[in-house]
């Protein structure tokens, strides 16, 4: 039985794949136990589907959670798919839940 591929190796390949595509430069990926969560912006629905399919085809990926947003440009500066968000307070950010970086508890 082959050993499972590490999340680090999967993540490295996802980053390389995304970097090779100019149309998915605003995509972030998180890998945990072979499950890849995609978030960020893409310029159109076809790119959203393509990124998901390409990530799913990477060796070791067990599941893809696609939280990509098709960027209409209405909430950003710059061209479609290369958005700079105008929400410094984080209002309307990703649907993945809050992350507390200051854990004093």
CSV table of C-alpha atoms in Angstrom, one decimal:
chain,number,residue,atom,x,y,z
A,1,UNK,CA,0.0,0.0,0.0
A,2,UNK,CA,1.4,3.4,-1.0
A,3,UNK,CA,2.0,6.0,1.7
A,4,UNK,CA,-0.3,8.9,1.7
A,5,UNK,CA,1.1,12.1,0.2
A,6,UNK,CA,1.8,14.8,2.8
A,7,UNK,CA,-0.2,18.0,2.9
A,8,UNK,CA,3.0,20.0,2.3
A,9,UNK,CA,3.7,18.2,-1.0
A,10,UNK,CA,0.1,18.6,-2.1
A,11,UNK,CA,0.1,22.3,-1.1
A,12,UNK,CA,3.4,22.9,-3.0
A,13,UNK,CA,1.9,21.3,-6.2
A,14,UNK,CA,-1.3,23.3,-5.8
A,15,UNK,CA,0.7,26.6,-5.5
A,16,UNK,CA,2.8,25.7,-8.6
A,17,UNK,CA,-0.4,24.9,-10.6
A,18,UNK,CA,-2.1,28.1,-9.5
A,19,UNK,CA,1.1,30.2,-10.2
A,20,UNK,CA,1.3,28.8,-13.8
A,21,UNK,CA,-2.2,30.2,-14.4
A,22,UNK,CA,-2.4,34.0,-14.6
A,23,UNK,CA,-6.2,33.8,-14.3
A,24,UNK,CA,-6.1,32.2,-10.9
A,25,UNK,CA,-3.6,34.5,-9.2
A,26,UNK,CA,-6.1,35.6,-6.5
A,27,UNK,CA,-6.8,32.0,-5.3
A,28,UNK,CA,-5.7,30.8,-1.9
A,29,UNK,CA,-5.5,27.2,-0.9
A,30,UNK,CA,-5.4,25.4,2.4
A,31,UNK,CA,-4.6,21.7,2.7
A,32,UNK,CA,-5.5,19.6,5.7
A,33,UNK,CA,-5.6,15.7,5.6
A,34,UNK,CA,-5.6,15.8,1.8
A,35,UNK,CA,-8.6,18.1,1.7
A,36,UNK,CA,-8.0,21.3,-0.2
A,37,UNK,CA,-10.1,24.4,0.5
A,38,UNK,CA,-10.0,27.0,-2.2
A,39,UNK,CA,-10.9,30.7,-1.6
A,40,UNK,CA,-10.4,34.0,-3.3
A,41,UNK,CA,-11.4,35.4,-6.7
A,42,UNK,CA,-11.4,34.2,-10.2
A,43,UNK,CA,-12.6,36.2,-13.3
A,44,UNK,CA,-15.4,33.8,-14.5
A,45,UNK,CA,-17.3,30.6,-13.7
A,46,UNK,CA,-15.3,28.6,-16.3
A,47,UNK,CA,-12.0,29.4,-14.4
A,48,UNK,CA,-13.7,28.4,-11.1
A,49,UNK,CA,-14.6,25.0,-12.5
A,50,UNK,CA,-11.2,24.6,-14.2
A,51,UNK,CA,-9.2,25.3,-11.0
A,52,UNK,CA,-11.4,22.9,-9.0
A,53,UNK,CA,-10.9,20.1,-11.6
A,54,UNK,CA,-7.1,20.7,-11.8
A,55,UNK,CA,-6.7,20.6,-8.0
A,56,UNK,CA,-8.9,17.5,-7.7
A,57,UNK,CA,-6.5,15.8,-10.2
A,58,UNK,CA,-3.4,16.4,-8.0
A,59,UNK,CA,-2.0,13.2,-6.5
A,60,UNK,CA,-3.1,12.8,-2.9
A,61,UNK,CA,-6.1,15.2,-3.0
A,62,UNK,CA,-9.0,13.5,-1.3
A,63,UNK,CA,-11.5,16.4,-1.5
A,64,UNK,CA,-11.8,19.9,-2.9
A,65,UNK,CA,-14.0,22.5,-1.1
A,66,UNK,CA,-14.5,25.3,-3.7
A,67,UNK,CA,-15.2,28.6,-2.0
A,68,UNK,CA,-14.0,30.6,-5.0
A,69,UNK,CA,-15.8,33.8,-5.8
A,70,UNK,CA,-16.4,35.0,-9.4
A,71,UNK,CA,-15.2,38.5,-9.3
A,72,UNK,CA,-17.6,40.8,-11.1
A,73,UNK,CA,-15.3,43.8,-10.2
A,74,UNK,CA,-18.0,45.5,-8.2
A,75,UNK,CA,-16.1,45.1,-4.9
A,76,UNK,CA,-12.6,45.7,-6.2
A,77,UNK,CA,-10.1,48.0,-7.8
A,78,UNK,CA,-8.3,46.7,-10.9
A,79,UNK,CA,-9.2,44.3,-13.7
A,80,UNK,CA,-11.5,41.3,-13.2
A,81,UNK,CA,-9.7,38.4,-11.5
A,82,UNK,CA,-7.0,40.6,-10.1
A,83,UNK,CA,-9.0,42.3,-7.5
A,84,UNK,CA,-7.8,44.5,-4.7
A,85,UNK,CA,-10.6,44.4,-2.2
A,86,UNK,CA,-12.0,47.6,-0.8
A,87,UNK,CA,-12.9,46.2,2.6
A,88,UNK,CA,-10.2,46.9,5.1
A,89,UNK,CA,-12.4,45.9,8.0
A,90,UNK,CA,-13.0,42.4,6.5
A,91,UNK,CA,-16.8,42.9,6.0
A,92,UNK,CA,-18.1,40.4,3.5
A,93,UNK,CA,-15.0,38.3,3.6
A,94,UNK,CA,-14.7,34.6,2.9
A,95,UNK,CA,-17.5,32.3,4.1
A,96,UNK,CA,-15.1,30.0,6.0
A,97,UNK,CA,-15.6,31.4,9.5
A,98,UNK,CA,-13.7,33.6,11.8
A,99,UNK,CA,-10.1,32.9,12.8
A,100,UNK,CA,-8.8,34.2,16.1
A,101,UNK,CA,-5.1,34.9,15.6
A,102,UNK,CA,-4.8,36.4,19.1
A,103,UNK,CA,-5.5,33.3,21.3
A,104,UNK,CA,-5.1,34.5,24.8
A,105,UNK,CA,-7.5,32.0,26.3
